[in-house]
């Protein structure tokens, strides 16, 4: 395991480490008021020396009188400060907790240093549970007692690592040729390779569990769920495998060139190919249901959400289709060269192209919302969520982008030694596959307890 950090973000990390080293605001207020009283004393003293009357300069006050005035001022201000009431301590807990819920994480940590009462209030389990559940979507186990301060702290550290690029890297070796595709969940990962095999990996131990043989050409794409594995190959066929037995159920023939991408739901298996077609197959019988010939170039990628399918082609177009009628609903025009990848979440479409850019589209209107520029070669693969886009390129880099602004947040340049063919991520890791025959896992959660993330 190798741990790396993006050096450009180290200053921010140092600022995070100072989070719990805050002085009490009351202490600062006391010093300020006492300092003010001293200034007032010096001003009065100077006025007493310089003031003149009609009969000449007034006599200077004695030093003992001035000192007495000064000490009286100090006692006066100290009495004001000492008489202040701790309003949070006087209020019922239910009201106090609601008040401090409006504070951000930094302010919460600062007020915890004011007094023991405030520390106990801030350290309350309910406070951190509400903050954590309001800020993040967490899987909360039933009838389990959690230290929500600890949970929040773990997630906060995870977010900081996403900002700084601090990861533990694991390189997985096993394929004897280029690794073209991958998919993973919380426990396992599957990869397809030019060596004609599919490998199943344990993502906890980073060990290969099983190797599947069946295709006569490169495995270019695959998808799986709890019931099926569907894989497409340069041998022009699609194999449907049983997830329970890991044995082929059926082989689908029909494409006249390599199968470049697949997806499926409860009704259809959908495939796209270098032969410029999109084909729909009955998932139970394997019967060819529909063929769409709507692109002028190879259809390199597809994504299915509900009853809408999005496709990306070498003709530089993204298109949306109704899967029940085969009707083209919308075109997305903007890329200047062929597209290699596309992703769709129901409201937004994100596409990557040989023009070296990534574009984000409004799925309903067709408007291009933003364009991300930074890669120096074809954008081969990408994934996205509500906050970020992760992309992989033939320039051998993996980049993380802010999906709202298009800003490049992270640039991992040393993970692979050749073209990067596929990339996927979740809240805890980025996983990529490359021509260099390796699968790279970049883990942001080393040393953390991330069962809820």
Short mmCIF file of N, CA and C in Angstrom, two decimals, residues 12-166:
data_model
loop_
_atom_site.label_atom_id
_atom_site.label_comp_id
_atom_site.label_asym_id
_atom_site.label_seq_id
_atom_site.Cartn_x
_atom_site.Cartn_y
_atom_site.Cartn_z
N UNK A 12 -4.04 23.79 3.00
CA UNK A 12 -5.39 23.60 3.50
C UNK A 12 -5.43 22.54 4.57
N UNK A 13 -4.65 21.49 4.41
CA UNK A 13 -4.60 20.43 5.41
C UNK A 13 -4.09 20.95 6.73
N UNK A 14 -3.08 21.87 6.69
CA UNK A 14 -2.55 22.45 7.92
C UNK A 14 -3.62 23.28 8.62
N UNK A 15 -4.45 23.98 7.80
CA UNK A 15 -5.51 24.77 8.41
C UNK A 15 -6.52 23.88 9.11
N UNK A 16 -6.81 22.70 8.52
CA UNK A 16 -7.73 21.77 9.15
C UNK A 16 -7.21 21.30 10.50
N UNK A 17 -5.87 21.11 10.60
CA UNK A 17 -5.30 20.60 11.84
C UNK A 17 -5.40 21.60 12.98
N UNK A 18 -5.63 22.89 12.66
CA UNK A 18 -5.74 23.91 13.69
C UNK A 18 -7.18 24.06 14.19
N UNK A 19 -8.08 23.21 13.71
CA UNK A 19 -9.49 23.37 13.98
C UNK A 19 -9.83 23.38 15.46
N UNK A 20 -9.16 22.54 16.24
CA UNK A 20 -9.51 22.40 17.64
C UNK A 20 -8.62 23.24 18.55
N UNK A 21 -7.79 24.12 17.96
CA UNK A 21 -6.87 24.93 18.77
C UNK A 21 -7.35 26.38 18.79
N UNK A 22 -8.48 26.62 19.41
CA UNK A 22 -9.10 27.95 19.39
C UNK A 22 -9.15 28.52 20.81
N UNK A 23 -8.93 29.81 20.93
CA UNK A 23 -9.06 30.49 22.22
C UNK A 23 -10.52 30.84 22.45
N UNK A 24 -10.87 31.01 23.72
CA UNK A 24 -12.24 31.37 24.04
C UNK A 24 -12.56 32.77 23.57
N UNK A 25 -13.72 33.02 22.92
CA UNK A 25 -14.09 34.37 22.53
C UNK A 25 -14.25 35.29 23.73
N UNK A 26 -14.68 34.73 24.89
CA UNK A 26 -14.81 35.55 26.07
C UNK A 26 -13.45 36.06 26.53
N UNK A 27 -12.42 35.20 26.39
CA UNK A 27 -11.08 35.61 26.77
C UNK A 27 -10.62 36.79 25.92
N UNK A 28 -10.88 36.71 24.62
CA UNK A 28 -10.49 37.79 23.72
C UNK A 28 -11.25 39.07 24.07
N UNK A 29 -12.54 38.96 24.44
CA UNK A 29 -13.33 40.13 24.78
C UNK A 29 -12.80 40.78 26.04
N UNK A 30 -12.42 39.98 27.01
CA UNK A 30 -11.89 40.52 28.26
C UNK A 30 -10.62 41.32 28.01
N UNK A 31 -9.71 40.79 27.26
CA UNK A 31 -8.46 41.48 26.97
C UNK A 31 -8.73 42.78 26.22
N UNK A 32 -9.67 42.74 25.31
CA UNK A 32 -9.96 43.94 24.52
C UNK A 32 -10.52 45.05 25.41
N UNK A 33 -11.42 44.68 26.32
CA UNK A 33 -12.03 45.71 27.16
C UNK A 33 -11.02 46.27 28.16
N UNK A 34 -10.15 45.41 28.69
CA UNK A 34 -9.12 45.91 29.60
C UNK A 34 -8.13 46.81 28.87
N UNK A 35 -7.83 46.46 27.64
CA UNK A 35 -6.94 47.29 26.84
C UNK A 35 -7.57 48.65 26.58
N UNK A 36 -8.91 48.62 26.35
CA UNK A 36 -9.63 49.86 26.12
C UNK A 36 -9.57 50.75 27.37
N UNK A 37 -9.73 50.14 28.54
CA UNK A 37 -9.69 50.93 29.77
C UNK A 37 -8.32 51.57 29.97
N UNK A 38 -7.25 50.88 29.60
CA UNK A 38 -5.92 51.44 29.72
C UNK A 38 -5.74 52.63 28.77
N UNK A 39 -6.27 52.49 27.55
CA UNK A 39 -6.17 53.60 26.60
C UNK A 39 -6.91 54.82 27.13
N UNK A 40 -8.08 54.56 27.73
CA UNK A 40 -8.85 55.68 28.29
C UNK A 40 -8.07 56.35 29.43
N UNK A 41 -7.39 55.54 30.24
CA UNK A 41 -6.61 56.09 31.35
C UNK A 41 -5.47 56.96 30.83
N UNK A 42 -4.76 56.47 29.82
CA UNK A 42 -3.63 57.24 29.26
C UNK A 42 -4.12 58.53 28.62
N UNK A 43 -5.29 58.47 27.97
CA UNK A 43 -5.84 59.66 27.35
C UNK A 43 -6.21 60.70 28.40
N UNK A 44 -6.80 60.25 29.50
CA UNK A 44 -7.16 61.16 30.60
C UNK A 44 -5.92 61.77 31.23
N UNK A 45 -4.89 60.94 31.40
CA UNK A 45 -3.64 61.40 31.99
C UNK A 45 -3.01 62.48 31.12
N UNK A 46 -2.99 62.24 29.78
CA UNK A 46 -2.39 63.22 28.87
C UNK A 46 -3.18 64.52 28.90
N UNK A 47 -4.52 64.42 28.94
CA UNK A 47 -5.36 65.62 28.98
C UNK A 47 -5.09 66.43 30.24
N UNK A 48 -4.89 65.73 31.34
CA UNK A 48 -4.64 66.43 32.60
C UNK A 48 -3.34 67.20 32.56
N UNK A 49 -2.34 66.71 31.86
CA UNK A 49 -1.05 67.37 31.80
C UNK A 49 -1.10 68.59 30.90
N UNK A 50 -1.83 68.55 29.79
CA UNK A 50 -1.75 69.57 28.76
C UNK A 50 -2.81 70.66 28.89
N UNK A 51 -3.89 70.44 29.68
CA UNK A 51 -4.97 71.42 29.75
C UNK A 51 -4.50 72.70 30.43
N UNK A 52 -4.91 73.83 29.86
CA UNK A 52 -4.57 75.13 30.43
C UNK A 52 -5.82 75.85 30.90
N UNK A 53 -5.65 76.77 31.89
CA UNK A 53 -6.73 77.64 32.34
C UNK A 53 -6.33 79.09 32.10
N UNK A 54 -7.22 79.99 32.39
CA UNK A 54 -6.89 81.41 32.20
C UNK A 54 -5.76 81.84 33.12
N UNK A 55 -5.53 81.12 34.20
CA UNK A 55 -4.48 81.50 35.15
C UNK A 55 -3.20 80.70 34.92
N UNK A 56 -3.15 79.94 33.80
CA UNK A 56 -1.93 79.19 33.53
C UNK A 56 -2.20 77.69 33.51
N UNK A 57 -1.09 76.94 33.52
CA UNK A 57 -1.21 75.47 33.45
C UNK A 57 -1.73 74.94 34.78
N UNK A 58 -2.75 74.05 34.67
CA UNK A 58 -3.31 73.43 35.87
C UNK A 58 -2.28 72.50 36.50
N UNK A 59 -2.30 72.36 37.77
CA UNK A 59 -1.34 71.47 38.44
C UNK A 59 -1.58 70.00 38.03
N UNK A 60 -0.51 69.25 37.81
CA UNK A 60 -0.58 67.83 37.44
C UNK A 60 -1.07 67.00 38.62
N UNK A 61 -1.96 66.00 38.27
CA UNK A 61 -2.45 65.13 39.33
C UNK A 61 -1.33 64.21 39.80
N UNK A 62 -1.38 63.82 41.03
CA UNK A 62 -0.34 62.94 41.57
C UNK A 62 -0.46 61.57 40.94
N UNK A 63 0.66 60.83 40.89
CA UNK A 63 0.69 59.49 40.30
C UNK A 63 -0.19 58.52 41.07
N UNK A 64 -0.28 58.73 42.40
CA UNK A 64 -1.11 57.83 43.19
C UNK A 64 -2.58 57.98 42.84
N UNK A 65 -3.01 59.21 42.54
CA UNK A 65 -4.41 59.44 42.14
C UNK A 65 -4.70 58.80 40.79
N UNK A 66 -3.76 58.96 39.86
CA UNK A 66 -3.93 58.35 38.52
C UNK A 66 -4.01 56.85 38.62
N UNK A 67 -3.14 56.25 39.43
CA UNK A 67 -3.13 54.80 39.57
C UNK A 67 -4.44 54.31 40.17
N UNK A 68 -4.98 55.07 41.15
CA UNK A 68 -6.24 54.71 41.76
C UNK A 68 -7.37 54.71 40.73
N UNK A 69 -7.37 55.75 39.85
CA UNK A 69 -8.39 55.80 38.79
C UNK A 69 -8.27 54.61 37.85
N UNK A 70 -7.04 54.24 37.53
CA UNK A 70 -6.80 53.13 36.59
C UNK A 70 -7.30 51.81 37.17
N UNK A 71 -6.96 51.56 38.43
CA UNK A 71 -7.40 50.30 39.06
C UNK A 71 -8.92 50.27 39.21
N UNK A 72 -9.52 51.43 39.44
CA UNK A 72 -10.97 51.47 39.53
C UNK A 72 -11.62 51.13 38.18
N UNK A 73 -10.99 51.63 37.10
CA UNK A 73 -11.49 51.29 35.76
C UNK A 73 -11.44 49.79 35.51
N UNK A 74 -10.33 49.18 35.90
CA UNK A 74 -10.18 47.73 35.72
C UNK A 74 -11.27 46.98 36.50
N UNK A 75 -11.47 47.37 37.74
CA UNK A 75 -12.48 46.71 38.56
C UNK A 75 -13.88 46.89 37.97
N UNK A 76 -14.09 48.08 37.39
CA UNK A 76 -15.40 48.37 36.80
C UNK A 76 -15.68 47.44 35.61
N UNK A 77 -14.69 47.33 34.72
CA UNK A 77 -14.89 46.47 33.54
C UNK A 77 -14.94 45.00 33.91
N UNK A 78 -14.14 44.61 34.92
CA UNK A 78 -14.20 43.23 35.37
C UNK A 78 -15.56 42.91 35.99
N UNK A 79 -16.16 43.88 36.66
CA UNK A 79 -17.47 43.66 37.25
C UNK A 79 -18.53 43.49 36.18
N UNK A 80 -18.37 44.23 35.04
CA UNK A 80 -19.32 44.09 33.92
C UNK A 80 -19.22 42.69 33.33
N UNK A 81 -17.97 42.25 33.08
CA UNK A 81 -17.76 40.94 32.48
C UNK A 81 -18.23 39.84 33.43
N UNK A 82 -17.91 40.00 34.72
CA UNK A 82 -18.28 38.99 35.69
C UNK A 82 -19.78 38.86 35.88
N UNK A 83 -20.51 39.93 35.58
CA UNK A 83 -21.95 39.88 35.80
C UNK A 83 -22.71 39.32 34.61
N UNK A 84 -22.00 39.02 33.49
CA UNK A 84 -22.68 38.48 32.31
C UNK A 84 -23.17 37.06 32.58
N UNK A 85 -24.31 36.72 32.00
CA UNK A 85 -24.93 35.44 32.21
C UNK A 85 -24.63 34.50 31.05
N UNK A 86 -24.47 33.23 31.34
CA UNK A 86 -24.29 32.21 30.32
C UNK A 86 -25.67 31.81 29.83
N UNK A 87 -26.09 32.45 28.73
CA UNK A 87 -27.46 32.26 28.27
C UNK A 87 -27.73 30.82 27.81
N UNK A 88 -26.73 30.14 27.23
CA UNK A 88 -26.93 28.76 26.80
C UNK A 88 -27.16 27.83 27.99
N UNK A 89 -26.45 28.12 29.09
CA UNK A 89 -26.61 27.29 30.28
C UNK A 89 -27.97 27.52 30.94
N UNK A 90 -28.53 28.72 30.79
CA UNK A 90 -29.81 29.03 31.42
C UNK A 90 -31.00 28.49 30.63
N UNK A 91 -30.79 28.32 29.30
CA UNK A 91 -31.89 27.84 28.46
C UNK A 91 -32.06 26.33 28.59
N UNK A 92 -33.25 25.82 28.32
CA UNK A 92 -33.43 24.37 28.27
C UNK A 92 -32.55 23.75 27.18
N UNK A 93 -32.17 22.49 27.39
CA UNK A 93 -31.28 21.83 26.44
C UNK A 93 -31.87 21.82 25.03
N UNK A 94 -33.19 21.60 24.92
CA UNK A 94 -33.82 21.50 23.61
C UNK A 94 -33.64 22.79 22.81
N UNK A 95 -33.71 23.94 23.50
CA UNK A 95 -33.55 25.22 22.81
C UNK A 95 -32.08 25.50 22.52
N UNK A 96 -31.22 25.25 23.49
CA UNK A 96 -29.78 25.48 23.28
C UNK A 96 -29.24 24.65 22.12
N UNK A 97 -29.68 23.39 22.05
CA UNK A 97 -29.20 22.52 20.98
C UNK A 97 -29.67 23.01 19.62
N UNK A 98 -30.89 23.56 19.56
CA UNK A 98 -31.39 24.09 18.29
C UNK A 98 -30.61 25.34 17.87
N UNK A 99 -30.18 26.13 18.83
CA UNK A 99 -29.41 27.34 18.52
C UNK A 99 -28.06 26.98 17.91
N UNK A 100 -27.35 26.07 18.54
CA UNK A 100 -26.00 25.77 18.04
C UNK A 100 -26.01 24.92 16.78
N UNK A 101 -27.19 24.39 16.39
CA UNK A 101 -27.27 23.67 15.13
C UNK A 101 -27.05 24.59 13.93
N UNK A 102 -27.24 25.90 14.15
CA UNK A 102 -27.02 26.87 13.07
C UNK A 102 -25.53 27.14 12.84
N UNK A 103 -24.67 26.67 13.72
CA UNK A 103 -23.23 26.93 13.60
C UNK A 103 -22.58 25.92 12.68
N UNK A 104 -21.52 26.35 11.99
CA UNK A 104 -20.75 25.43 11.17
C UNK A 104 -19.77 24.67 12.06
N UNK A 105 -19.05 23.73 11.46
CA UNK A 105 -18.16 22.85 12.21
C UNK A 105 -17.07 23.63 12.94
N UNK A 106 -16.55 24.68 12.30
CA UNK A 106 -15.47 25.44 12.91
C UNK A 106 -15.97 26.21 14.14
N UNK A 107 -17.15 26.80 14.01
CA UNK A 107 -17.71 27.54 15.14
C UNK A 107 -18.07 26.61 16.30
N UNK A 108 -18.57 25.42 15.99
CA UNK A 108 -18.88 24.45 17.04
C UNK A 108 -17.63 24.10 17.84
N UNK A 109 -16.53 23.88 17.15
CA UNK A 109 -15.30 23.53 17.85
C UNK A 109 -14.76 24.70 18.67
N UNK A 110 -14.99 25.91 18.19
CA UNK A 110 -14.52 27.10 18.93
C UNK A 110 -15.30 27.29 20.23
N UNK A 111 -16.63 27.18 20.16
CA UNK A 111 -17.42 27.45 21.37
C UNK A 111 -17.24 26.34 22.40
N UNK A 112 -16.76 25.16 21.96
CA UNK A 112 -16.52 24.09 22.93
C UNK A 112 -15.41 24.43 23.91
N UNK A 113 -14.60 25.45 23.60
CA UNK A 113 -13.50 25.85 24.49
C UNK A 113 -13.91 26.94 25.48
N UNK A 114 -15.15 27.40 25.43
CA UNK A 114 -15.59 28.50 26.29
C UNK A 114 -15.70 28.06 27.74
N UNK A 115 -16.35 26.94 27.97
CA UNK A 115 -16.56 26.47 29.35
C UNK A 115 -16.90 24.99 29.32
N UNK A 116 -16.92 24.39 30.50
CA UNK A 116 -17.30 22.98 30.59
C UNK A 116 -18.76 22.77 30.18
N UNK A 117 -19.60 23.75 30.52
CA UNK A 117 -21.02 23.64 30.16
C UNK A 117 -21.18 23.63 28.64
N UNK A 118 -20.49 24.55 27.97
CA UNK A 118 -20.60 24.63 26.51
C UNK A 118 -19.96 23.39 25.87
N UNK A 119 -18.88 22.90 26.43
CA UNK A 119 -18.24 21.70 25.89
C UNK A 119 -19.21 20.52 25.95
N UNK A 120 -19.87 20.35 27.11
CA UNK A 120 -20.82 19.25 27.27
C UNK A 120 -21.98 19.37 26.29
N UNK A 121 -22.42 20.61 26.04
CA UNK A 121 -23.51 20.83 25.10
C UNK A 121 -23.09 20.48 23.67
N UNK A 122 -21.91 20.96 23.28
CA UNK A 122 -21.40 20.71 21.93
C UNK A 122 -21.13 19.23 21.72
N UNK A 123 -20.66 18.55 22.75
CA UNK A 123 -20.28 17.13 22.62
C UNK A 123 -21.49 16.19 22.67
N UNK A 124 -22.68 16.75 22.79
CA UNK A 124 -23.90 15.95 22.86
C UNK A 124 -24.03 15.08 21.60
N UNK A 125 -24.42 13.84 21.77
CA UNK A 125 -24.56 12.90 20.66
C UNK A 125 -25.62 13.36 19.67
N UNK A 126 -26.71 13.95 20.17
CA UNK A 126 -27.79 14.39 19.30
C UNK A 126 -27.35 15.52 18.38
N UNK A 127 -26.50 16.41 18.89
CA UNK A 127 -26.01 17.52 18.06
C UNK A 127 -25.27 16.99 16.83
N UNK A 128 -24.37 16.05 17.04
CA UNK A 128 -23.56 15.54 15.94
C UNK A 128 -24.35 14.61 15.04
N UNK A 129 -25.35 13.94 15.58
CA UNK A 129 -26.21 13.10 14.73
C UNK A 129 -27.00 13.97 13.76
N UNK A 130 -27.56 15.07 14.27
CA UNK A 130 -28.33 15.96 13.40
C UNK A 130 -27.44 16.60 12.35
N UNK A 131 -26.25 17.02 12.75
CA UNK A 131 -25.33 17.63 11.79
C UNK A 131 -24.93 16.63 10.70
N UNK A 132 -24.64 15.39 11.11
CA UNK A 132 -24.20 14.38 10.15
C UNK A 132 -25.31 14.01 9.18
N UNK A 133 -26.52 13.78 9.70
CA UNK A 133 -27.62 13.35 8.83
C UNK A 133 -28.14 14.48 7.95
N UNK A 134 -28.01 15.72 8.39
CA UNK A 134 -28.40 16.86 7.55
C UNK A 134 -27.41 17.09 6.42
N UNK A 135 -26.15 16.83 6.68
CA UNK A 135 -25.11 17.13 5.69
C UNK A 135 -24.89 16.00 4.70
N UNK A 136 -25.02 14.73 5.15
CA UNK A 136 -24.68 13.59 4.30
C UNK A 136 -25.80 12.57 4.32
N UNK A 137 -25.87 11.79 3.26
CA UNK A 137 -26.77 10.65 3.21
C UNK A 137 -26.03 9.43 3.77
N UNK A 138 -26.45 8.98 4.94
CA UNK A 138 -25.77 7.90 5.62
C UNK A 138 -26.70 6.70 5.78
N UNK A 139 -26.12 5.53 5.72
CA UNK A 139 -26.87 4.30 5.98
C UNK A 139 -26.81 4.01 7.48
N UNK A 140 -27.90 4.27 8.17
CA UNK A 140 -27.91 4.16 9.63
C UNK A 140 -28.48 2.80 10.04
N UNK A 141 -27.69 1.94 10.68
CA UNK A 141 -28.21 0.64 11.12
C UNK A 141 -29.22 0.80 12.25
N UNK A 142 -30.23 -0.05 12.25
CA UNK A 142 -31.26 0.04 13.28
C UNK A 142 -30.77 -0.58 14.58
N UNK A 143 -31.22 0.00 15.70
CA UNK A 143 -30.93 -0.50 17.05
C UNK A 143 -29.44 -0.63 17.32
N UNK A 144 -28.66 0.32 16.80
CA UNK A 144 -27.22 0.36 17.06
C UNK A 144 -26.88 1.73 17.62
N UNK A 145 -26.21 1.75 18.77
CA UNK A 145 -25.79 3.00 19.39
C UNK A 145 -24.49 3.47 18.74
N UNK A 146 -24.49 4.69 18.25
CA UNK A 146 -23.33 5.24 17.56
C UNK A 146 -22.80 6.46 18.29
N UNK A 147 -21.48 6.63 18.27
CA UNK A 147 -20.86 7.86 18.72
C UNK A 147 -20.85 8.80 17.51
N UNK A 148 -21.84 9.71 17.46
CA UNK A 148 -22.02 10.52 16.27
C UNK A 148 -20.93 11.57 16.11
N UNK A 149 -20.30 11.96 17.19
CA UNK A 149 -19.13 12.84 17.06
C UNK A 149 -18.03 12.11 16.29
N UNK A 150 -17.82 10.86 16.62
CA UNK A 150 -16.80 10.06 15.92
C UNK A 150 -17.19 9.86 14.45
N UNK A 151 -18.48 9.59 14.20
CA UNK A 151 -18.94 9.41 12.82
C UNK A 151 -18.70 10.67 12.01
N UNK A 152 -19.08 11.82 12.59
CA UNK A 152 -18.92 13.09 11.88
C UNK A 152 -17.44 13.37 11.61
N UNK A 153 -16.62 13.11 12.59
CA UNK A 153 -15.18 13.36 12.45
C UNK A 153 -14.59 12.49 11.34
N UNK A 154 -15.01 11.20 11.27
CA UNK A 154 -14.51 10.31 10.22
C UNK A 154 -14.92 10.82 8.85
N UNK A 155 -16.17 11.24 8.71
CA UNK A 155 -16.63 11.74 7.42
C UNK A 155 -15.96 13.06 7.06
N UNK A 156 -15.72 13.89 8.05
CA UNK A 156 -15.05 15.17 7.80
C UNK A 156 -13.62 14.93 7.29
N UNK A 157 -12.93 13.97 7.89
CA UNK A 157 -11.58 13.64 7.43
C UNK A 157 -11.62 13.10 6.00
N UNK A 158 -12.63 12.27 5.71
CA UNK A 158 -12.79 11.74 4.35
C UNK A 158 -12.99 12.87 3.34
N UNK A 159 -13.84 13.84 3.67
CA UNK A 159 -14.06 14.98 2.77
C UNK A 159 -12.78 15.77 2.56
N UNK A 160 -12.01 15.94 3.63
CA UNK A 160 -10.74 16.66 3.52
C UNK A 160 -9.78 15.94 2.58
N UNK A 161 -9.77 14.62 2.64
CA UNK A 161 -8.89 13.86 1.75
C UNK A 161 -9.31 13.99 0.29
N UNK A 162 -10.62 14.09 0.05
CA UNK A 162 -11.08 14.33 -1.32
C UNK A 162 -10.63 15.70 -1.81
N UNK A 163 -10.46 16.64 -0.89
CA UNK A 163 -10.00 17.97 -1.28
C UNK A 163 -8.50 18.03 -1.49
N UNK A 164 -7.76 17.24 -0.72
CA UNK A 164 -6.30 17.30 -0.79
C UNK A 164 -5.69 16.22 -1.67
N UNK A 165 -6.45 15.18 -2.00
CA UNK A 165 -5.93 14.10 -2.83
C UNK A 165 -5.09 13.09 -2.09
N UNK A 166 -5.26 12.98 -0.78
CA UNK A 166 -4.48 12.03 0.01
C UNK A 166 -5.14 10.66 -0.06
#
